[in-house]
Amino acid sequence: MEYTSFNNQLSFIQKIRNFDYILMTCILLLGLISSLAMYSTDGGELLFHTKSHIVKFSIFFPMMIILSFFSIKFWHFFSYIFYAIILIFLIWAAMYGVKASGSQRWINLYFLNLQPSELMKIAIIGCLAKYYHRIQIDKVNSIQGIIIPCVVLILPVMIVASQPDLGTAILIALSGLVVVWLAGLNIKFFAYSFVTLLISLPFAVAFLKPYQKLRVLTFINPDRDPLGAGYQIIQSKIAVGSGGLTGKGFLKGTQSYLEFLPEKHTDFIFTLFAEEYGFVGALVLLLIYITIIYRVLHIGYISKSYFAKLFCYGYGSAIFFYVVVNMSMVLGLLPIVGSPLPIMSYGGSSMLATMIGFGIVMSAKIYHKQLIA
Amino acid sequence: MLGENFSVRKFQTINRRMFIVGTAKAVIFTGIIIRLFSLQISDSKKYLTLSDKNRLREWRLPPVRGQFLDYFNKVIAGNLKVYQLHVIPEQVENFKYLMLRLKEILNINDKEFNKIIKRRKQQKSWETLVVSENLSWEQFAKINYFLHDLTGAKPVLSISRDYPYDETYTHVIGYVSEASEKDLLNNEVIKNSHVPGLKVGKIGLEKSFENRLIGTNGVQRYEVNAYGKRINQIDHKEGEQGEKIKLTIDTEVQKLSNELLKDLSGSISVMDIYTGEIIAMQSSPSFDPNLFLFGISQDDWQLIRNNPLKPLVNKTLSGLYSPGSTIKPIVALSALENKIINTKFRVNCTGKIEMYGQTYHCWKKKGHGVVNLRDAMKQSCDTYFYEIARKLGVDRLKKTALRFGLEEKVLNEIFEIEKKGLIPDTQWKKNTLGKGWVIGETLITGIGQGYMQTTPLQLCLMTAQLANGGHKIYPRIVVNENDKTSEEIKAIMAERAKDKETEKNGLVEATEGFFSITKNKRYGTLYDDFENIKIIREAMFASTNEVRGTSYSSRIKDPKYQFAGKTGTSQVKRITDKQRALELKTLDIPYNERDHALYIAFGPYKNPRYAISVVIEHGGSGSSTAAPIAKKLFKLIIDRHEMREKIKTKRTLDT
């Protein structure tokens, strides 16, 4: 019997039954596929990356299940606090963080080098979802309704961009913007800001780090310096292209195991996958992501509460951005910006953030009839 | 209820906007799929090629050089296994340390060491650096003993050129040495099969036949990683050894030639008068080609370069000598052919003649008395030849000389160093010196002095063509499958002689066209009247085998070995043309020890088969120095004849 309520107490069995098993299967599949890919990047041996990846997945996947048992009301309540904590972490990282390869974006938590910017990708969605949940639709386009989300958005983006980590900053911005859009911000504001962006672009370019400028130039023409800046894009395209229809086979990706591929554990994991499993494999992987996105959006669609709906729509779109930005980048459609492929790429923070996101979505599924005041 | 209304609007907005976003997502995903399709399906081949280009790298192995064989299939330039020390710089952790260690162990001197370091800088890091090309057994053992300390150094068994007969063949075969930049530029084949340390021919047949000898590279294909490190071998293709090249030379005769010329500066050529095969061809002094294989040492090089006897000059092919009296058979022949004289023509030699106020001396001060052609040839009477040369004129003499192959390279296409010499005539002097011909110059040309210059090999060919009955032959030093045998050639020559006879007997007119074709046929006749050739041969016989003949003391009585020849003694001043003109007036200077000794001969007389020319620089006189050498050589040549014939028949049966 259908009912909705503000105080929905579900039994454990009901919760289990309400689980989204399709989403869960897809995540598990990704976990499995990513472990195989990681094994391949290690040259067919059970080395550090593979082990670490499997360990992380086996910690974070159960964690997601546990998180999903928290009521959606809790997540609604927790959203601002979560955002605040992550923001503090970001500032902390900027001041006392661990430096690596020219950027300061990690906090040493002893068991894990946490990258708060990754968590911000989720936190920003939660924070904005809660904000829009709490205001009336006619307030969305008021001055206050514009300024507050702007501040919430710009603050972390600026910090992350200055780490410098352009890729993550862009992804945080995109995640936030899609929420703002979904909440109903007038399209003219997007148009205005887009025009402003275009105008300020030349000035922004002046502020880009030399290596970032190089990446943009290289993206425009990868052959201008095939052994230097263009190397990554060229090698990645060669790897993907040489995979052909069915790929070179498991552990047979010559581009990766002969080390022509850069960053094969992280940003270029899709390249390795496409090389070894070909067009068919790449399509299957893409299909899994599409299914995940579809399921997340579907959960949003069936959610009764505005917060849950907005969060799911926002998060579904965010995953879409992660996937599209990463794939476009390795396929030579976008300049190289650091952006991991969710679950597939090696990296604890990214996986942690993604799993927290899925946990909240799963919670929304379990409590999809729950209303929030 | 306002709130409710707002709430509905809120939900409507979000769903509508989500729909728009969803549509956009579908479009973008389609774009990604299209991109994947274009990379992995449409352009897959292109990227697969690029990926293979990335991962596969080929290493060319040095080609194995073809051998040189002598006529009896003895290897005269072969390949020897040697121990070498290779280092592939990219596989060495501490290159500097390794090199210093090797320097110490192998006792490499600083100069050598710097050369290696320089070479390293010119190569790619994955290319093999040859540290030592020829390790002694001791060094090899030492390296192996210290190998644990020498990561990256690889003692390997390699192949190197080897010349088992040392200096015997240097002027024929030449030698190989490391390919220079110039070699790579000049020869596409060398460039295409070049590997570090590749040896190529520098002079002689090694150079002439480079493209046939060089062989093809073996190829090792490795999979390499992004840093160029070899991961594993994909395949290995064996190269093909270069062609075997068989020479017409008989090592035994060549060896004897070398021994006979020991400590002398000179040349020996031996030729088959029918096939034109060169049986021996030695220039002395020679030098050991093995010295050049691994880079000749400065000391050895200086020794060779500064030797006053000029070992680097191939005297047989590029040594130019006045033929002296060895030209007399041609002068006499020319006079006979032009009907200037006959056998009964006589000259009274008083030891000198006066002409236009100039005195021309015969070598014999007292004179030879009244001499006919046969006597004049036999005793090499200069006065007689002054006289007939005067009557003949230099232009007609030149015609005959050219017919017999003078002023023409004997092995034209094979040795680039070969010279063609000079047979002067009036036109030549006008063109090059801008002066008119003087009659006195004709006289001295008649005794093979003056402007005339010939190579020892030309003299040998000239003799061979007189000996074979006046037929053109085609000298060769390399054996080919389709070479004609001496029997075949003799038959052709007989036919040509018959044609000539028919022509002479006046049957020409109706069929002139036909005969003018036969004239140009191979092995054609070089005479107008065969009788004249016979007269010359007999006169040469007399010169060697009759009392008072100039080489009488070098005769062999046994008809099996009996040969006929002509001595020559020539002046050799390398003087400018102006000085030469002055020199003409002082030609009455008597022969001195600076004169060259020459001898040409053919044998066995009854059934001639081989021609020979001997030139000994500053050897005194032909009769005292050159002719005795020919005598020793003839014995061996004739003794080897049967064996040589056997090989020939065998070869014919094979094909």
Coordinates of N, CA and C in Angstrom, one line a residue, chain B residues 315-434:
Chain B
K315 N 101.8 -1.3 -59.0 CA 102.7 -1.0 -60.2 C 102.2 -1.7 -61.4
T316 N 101.5 -2.8 -61.2 CA 101.0 -3.6 -62.4 C 100.0 -2.8 -63.1
L317 N 99.1 -2.1 -62.4 CA 98.0 -1.5 -63.0 C 98.2 0.0 -63.2
S318 N 98.9 0.6 -62.3 CA 99.0 2.1 -62.4 C 100.4 2.6 -62.4
G319 N 101.4 1.6 -62.5 CA 102.7 2.0 -62.7 C 103.0 2.3 -64.2
L320 N 103.4 3.5 -64.5 CA 103.6 3.8 -66.0 C 105.1 3.8 -66.3
Y321 N 105.5 2.9 -67.3 CA 106.9 2.8 -67.6 C 107.1 3.0 -69.1
S322 N 108.2 3.5 -69.4 CA 108.6 3.5 -70.9 C 108.9 2.0 -71.2
P323 N 108.3 1.5 -72.2 CA 108.4 0.0 -72.4 C 109.8 -0.4 -72.9
G324 N 110.6 0.6 -73.3 CA 112.0 0.3 -73.8 C 111.9 -0.7 -74.9
S325 N 112.8 -1.6 -75.0 CA 112.9 -2.5 -76.1 C 111.8 -3.5 -76.2
T326 N 111.0 -3.6 -75.1 CA 109.9 -4.5 -75.2 C 108.8 -4.0 -76.2
I327 N 108.9 -2.8 -76.7 CA 108.0 -2.3 -77.7 C 108.5 -2.7 -79.1
K328 N 109.7 -3.2 -79.2 CA 110.2 -3.5 -80.5 C 109.4 -4.5 -81.3
P329 N 108.9 -5.5 -80.7 CA 108.0 -6.4 -81.5 C 106.9 -5.7 -82.2
I330 N 106.3 -4.7 -81.5 CA 105.2 -3.9 -82.1 C 105.7 -3.0 -83.2
V331 N 106.9 -2.4 -83.0 CA 107.5 -1.5 -84.0 C 107.8 -2.3 -85.2
A332 N 108.4 -3.5 -85.0 CA 108.8 -4.3 -86.2 C 107.5 -4.8 -86.9
L333 N 106.5 -5.2 -86.1 CA 105.3 -5.6 -86.7 C 104.6 -4.5 -87.5
S334 N 104.6 -3.3 -87.0 CA 104.0 -2.2 -87.6 C 104.7 -1.9 -89.0
A335 N 106.1 -2.0 -88.9 CA 106.8 -1.8 -90.1 C 106.5 -2.8 -91.2
L336 N 106.4 -4.1 -90.7 CA 106.1 -5.2 -91.7 C 104.7 -5.0 -92.3
E337 N 103.7 -4.7 -91.4 CA 102.4 -4.6 -91.8 C 102.2 -3.4 -92.8
N338 N 102.9 -2.4 -92.5 CA 102.8 -1.2 -93.4 C 103.8 -1.4 -94.6
K339 N 104.4 -2.5 -94.7 CA 105.2 -2.9 -95.9 C 106.4 -1.9 -96.0
I340 N 106.8 -1.3 -94.9 CA 108.0 -0.5 -94.9 C 109.2 -1.3 -95.2
I341 N 109.2 -2.5 -94.5 CA 110.4 -3.4 -94.6 C 109.9 -4.8 -94.9
N342 N 110.8 -5.6 -95.3 CA 110.5 -7.1 -95.3 C 111.7 -7.7 -94.5
T343 N 111.6 -9.0 -94.4 CA 112.6 -9.7 -93.6 C 114.0 -9.5 -94.1
K344 N 114.1 -9.2 -95.4 CA 115.5 -9.0 -95.9 C 116.1 -7.6 -95.7
F345 N 115.3 -6.7 -95.3 CA 115.7 -5.4 -95.1 C 116.9 -5.3 -94.0
R346 N 118.0 -4.7 -94.4 CA 119.1 -4.7 -93.6 C 119.6 -3.2 -93.2
V347 N 120.2 -3.1 -92.0 CA 120.7 -1.9 -91.6 C 122.1 -2.2 -91.1
N348 N 123.0 -1.3 -91.4 CA 124.4 -1.4 -90.8 C 124.5 -0.6 -89.5
C349 N 124.7 -1.4 -88.4 CA 124.8 -0.7 -87.1 C 126.2 -0.5 -86.8
T350 N 126.6 0.8 -86.6 CA 127.9 1.1 -86.2 C 128.0 1.6 -84.8
G351 N 126.9 1.5 -84.1 CA 126.9 1.9 -82.7 C 126.2 3.2 -82.5
K352 N 126.1 3.9 -83.6 CA 125.3 5.2 -83.5 C 125.0 5.7 -84.9
I353 N 123.9 6.5 -84.9 CA 123.7 7.1 -86.2 C 123.5 8.6 -85.9
E354 N 123.9 9.4 -87.0 CA 123.7 10.8 -86.9 C 122.5 11.2 -87.7
M355 N 121.7 12.0 -87.2 CA 120.5 12.5 -87.9 C 120.2 13.9 -87.5
Y356 N 120.1 14.7 -88.5 CA 119.8 16.1 -88.3 C 120.7 16.7 -87.3
G357 N 122.0 16.4 -87.3 CA 123.0 16.9 -86.4 C 122.9 16.3 -85.0
Q358 N 122.1 15.3 -84.8 CA 121.9 14.7 -83.5 C 122.4 13.3 -83.6
T359 N 123.1 12.8 -82.5 CA 123.6 11.5 -82.5 C 122.7 10.6 -81.7
Y360 N 122.3 9.4 -82.3 CA 121.5 8.5 -81.6 C 122.3 7.2 -81.4
H361 N 122.4 6.8 -80.2 CA 123.3 5.6 -79.9 C 122.6 4.3 -79.9
C362 N 123.3 3.3 -80.3 CA 122.8 1.9 -80.0 C 123.4 1.6 -78.7
W363 N 122.7 0.6 -78.0 CA 123.2 0.3 -76.7 C 124.6 -0.4 -76.7
K364 N 124.9 -1.0 -77.9 CA 126.2 -1.6 -78.1 C 127.1 -0.6 -78.8
K365 N 128.1 -0.2 -78.1 CA 128.9 0.9 -78.6 C 129.6 0.5 -79.9
K366 N 130.0 -0.8 -79.9 CA 130.8 -1.2 -81.1 C 129.9 -1.4 -82.3
G367 N 128.6 -1.5 -82.0 CA 127.6 -1.7 -83.1 C 127.4 -3.2 -83.4
H368 N 126.3 -3.5 -84.1 CA 126.0 -4.9 -84.4 C 126.4 -5.3 -85.8
G369 N 126.9 -4.3 -86.6 CA 127.2 -4.6 -87.9 C 125.9 -4.6 -88.8
V370 N 126.0 -5.4 -89.9 CA 124.8 -5.5 -90.7 C 123.8 -6.4 -90.1
V371 N 122.6 -5.9 -89.8 CA 121.5 -6.7 -89.2 C 120.3 -6.7 -90.0
N372 N 119.6 -7.9 -90.1 CA 118.2 -7.9 -90.6 C 117.2 -7.9 -89.4
L373 N 116.0 -8.0 -89.7 CA 114.9 -7.9 -88.6 C 115.2 -8.9 -87.5
R374 N 115.4 -10.1 -87.9 CA 115.6 -11.2 -86.9 C 116.7 -10.9 -86.0
D375 N 117.9 -10.5 -86.6 CA 119.1 -10.2 -85.8 C 118.8 -9.0 -84.9
A376 N 118.1 -8.0 -85.5 CA 117.9 -6.8 -84.7 C 117.1 -7.0 -83.5
M377 N 116.0 -7.8 -83.7 CA 115.2 -8.2 -82.5 C 116.0 -9.0 -81.5
K378 N 116.7 -10.0 -82.0 CA 117.4 -10.9 -81.2 C 118.4 -10.1 -80.3
Q379 N 119.1 -9.2 -80.9 CA 120.2 -8.5 -80.2 C 119.7 -7.1 -79.7
S380 N 118.4 -6.9 -80.0 CA 117.8 -5.6 -79.6 C 118.6 -4.4 -80.1
C381 N 118.9 -4.5 -81.4 CA 119.7 -3.4 -82.0 C 118.9 -2.1 -82.2
D382 N 119.4 -1.1 -81.5 CA 118.6 0.2 -81.5 C 118.7 0.9 -82.9
T383 N 119.9 0.8 -83.5 CA 120.1 1.5 -84.7 C 119.1 1.0 -85.8
Y384 N 118.9 -0.3 -85.8 CA 117.9 -0.9 -86.8 C 116.5 -0.2 -86.5
F385 N 116.2 -0.1 -85.3 CA 114.8 0.4 -85.0 C 114.7 1.9 -85.1
Y386 N 115.8 2.6 -85.0 CA 115.8 4.0 -85.3 C 115.4 4.1 -86.8
E387 N 116.0 3.3 -87.5 CA 115.9 3.4 -89.0 C 114.5 3.1 -89.4
I388 N 113.9 1.9 -88.9 CA 112.6 1.6 -89.4 C 111.6 2.5 -88.8
A389 N 111.8 3.0 -87.6 CA 110.9 3.9 -87.0 C 110.8 5.2 -87.8
R390 N 111.9 5.6 -88.3 CA 112.0 6.8 -89.1 C 111.2 6.6 -90.3
K391 N 111.4 5.4 -90.9 CA 110.6 5.1 -92.2 C 109.1 5.0 -91.9
L392 N 108.8 4.4 -90.8 CA 107.4 4.1 -90.4 C 106.7 5.4 -90.1
G393 N 107.3 6.1 -89.2 CA 106.6 7.3 -88.7 C 105.8 7.0 -87.5
V394 N 105.6 7.9 -86.6 CA 105.0 7.6 -85.3 C 103.5 7.3 -85.4
D395 N 102.9 7.9 -86.4 CA 101.4 7.8 -86.5 C 101.0 6.4 -86.8
R396 N 101.8 5.8 -87.7 CA 101.4 4.4 -88.1 C 101.8 3.4 -87.0
L397 N 102.9 3.8 -86.3 CA 103.2 2.9 -85.2 C 102.1 2.9 -84.1
K398 N 101.6 4.1 -83.9 CA 100.6 4.2 -82.9 C 99.4 3.3 -83.2
K399 N 99.0 3.3 -84.5 CA 97.8 2.5 -84.9 C 98.0 1.0 -84.5
T400 N 99.2 0.5 -84.8 CA 99.5 -0.9 -84.5 C 99.5 -1.1 -82.9
A401 N 100.1 -0.1 -82.2 CA 100.2 -0.3 -80.8 C 98.8 -0.3 -80.2
L402 N 97.9 0.6 -80.7 CA 96.6 0.6 -80.1 C 95.8 -0.7 -80.3
R403 N 96.0 -1.3 -81.5 CA 95.4 -2.5 -81.8 C 95.7 -3.6 -80.8
F404 N 97.0 -3.5 -80.3 CA 97.4 -4.5 -79.3 C 97.1 -4.1 -77.9
G405 N 96.3 -3.1 -77.7 CA 95.7 -2.9 -76.4 C 96.5 -1.8 -75.6
L406 N 97.5 -1.2 -76.2 CA 98.2 -0.1 -75.5 C 97.3 1.1 -75.4
E407 N 97.6 2.0 -74.5 CA 96.8 3.2 -74.3 C 95.3 2.8 -74.0
E408 N 95.1 1.7 -73.4 CA 93.7 1.3 -73.1 C 93.8 0.5 -71.8
K409 N 92.8 0.7 -70.9 CA 92.9 -0.1 -69.7 C 92.6 -1.5 -69.9
V410 N 93.4 -2.4 -69.3 CA 93.3 -3.8 -69.6 C 92.0 -4.4 -68.9
L411 N 91.9 -3.9 -67.6 CA 90.7 -4.4 -66.8 C 89.9 -3.2 -66.4
N412 N 89.5 -2.6 -67.5 CA 88.9 -1.2 -67.3 C 87.9 -1.1 -66.2
E413 N 86.9 -2.0 -66.2 CA 85.7 -1.7 -65.4 C 86.0 -2.2 -63.9
I414 N 87.1 -2.9 -63.7 CA 87.3 -3.5 -62.4 C 88.1 -2.7 -61.4
F415 N 89.2 -2.2 -61.9 CA 90.1 -1.5 -60.9 C 90.1 0.0 -61.3
E416 N 89.6 0.8 -60.3 CA 89.5 2.2 -60.7 C 90.9 2.9 -60.7
I417 N 91.9 2.2 -60.1 CA 93.2 2.9 -60.1 C 94.0 2.6 -61.4
E418 N 93.5 1.7 -62.2 CA 94.2 1.4 -63.4 C 94.4 2.6 -64.4
K419 N 95.7 2.6 -64.9 CA 95.9 3.7 -65.8 C 96.0 3.2 -67.2
K420 N 95.9 4.1 -68.2 CA 95.8 3.7 -69.6 C 97.1 4.0 -70.3
G421 N 98.0 4.7 -69.7 CA 99.3 5.0 -70.4 C 99.2 5.9 -71.5
L422 N 100.2 5.9 -72.4 CA 100.2 6.9 -73.5 C 101.0 6.4 -74.6
I423 N 100.4 6.4 -75.8 CA 101.1 6.2 -77.1 C 101.1 7.5 -77.8
P424 N 102.2 8.1 -78.0 CA 102.2 9.4 -78.6 C 102.0 9.4 -80.1
D425 N 101.5 10.4 -80.7 CA 101.6 10.6 -82.2 C 101.7 12.1 -82.4
T426 N 101.8 12.5 -83.7 CA 102.0 13.9 -84.0 C 100.8 14.8 -83.5
Q427 N 99.6 14.2 -83.7 CA 98.4 15.0 -83.3 C 98.4 15.2 -81.8
W428 N 98.8 14.1 -81.1 CA 98.8 14.2 -79.6 C 99.7 15.3 -79.2
K429 N 100.9 15.4 -79.7 CA 101.8 16.4 -79.3 C 101.3 17.8 -79.6
K430 N 100.8 17.9 -80.7 CA 100.2 19.3 -81.1 C 99.2 19.7 -80.1
N431 N 98.3 18.7 -79.8 CA 97.1 19.0 -78.9 C 97.5 19.3 -77.5
T432 N 98.4 18.5 -77.0 CA 98.7 18.7 -75.6 C 99.9 19.6 -75.3
L433 N 100.9 19.5 -76.1 CA 102.1 20.3 -75.9 C 102.2 21.6 -76.8
G434 N 101.3 21.6 -77.8 CA 101.2 22.7 -78.7 C 102.5 22.9 -79.6

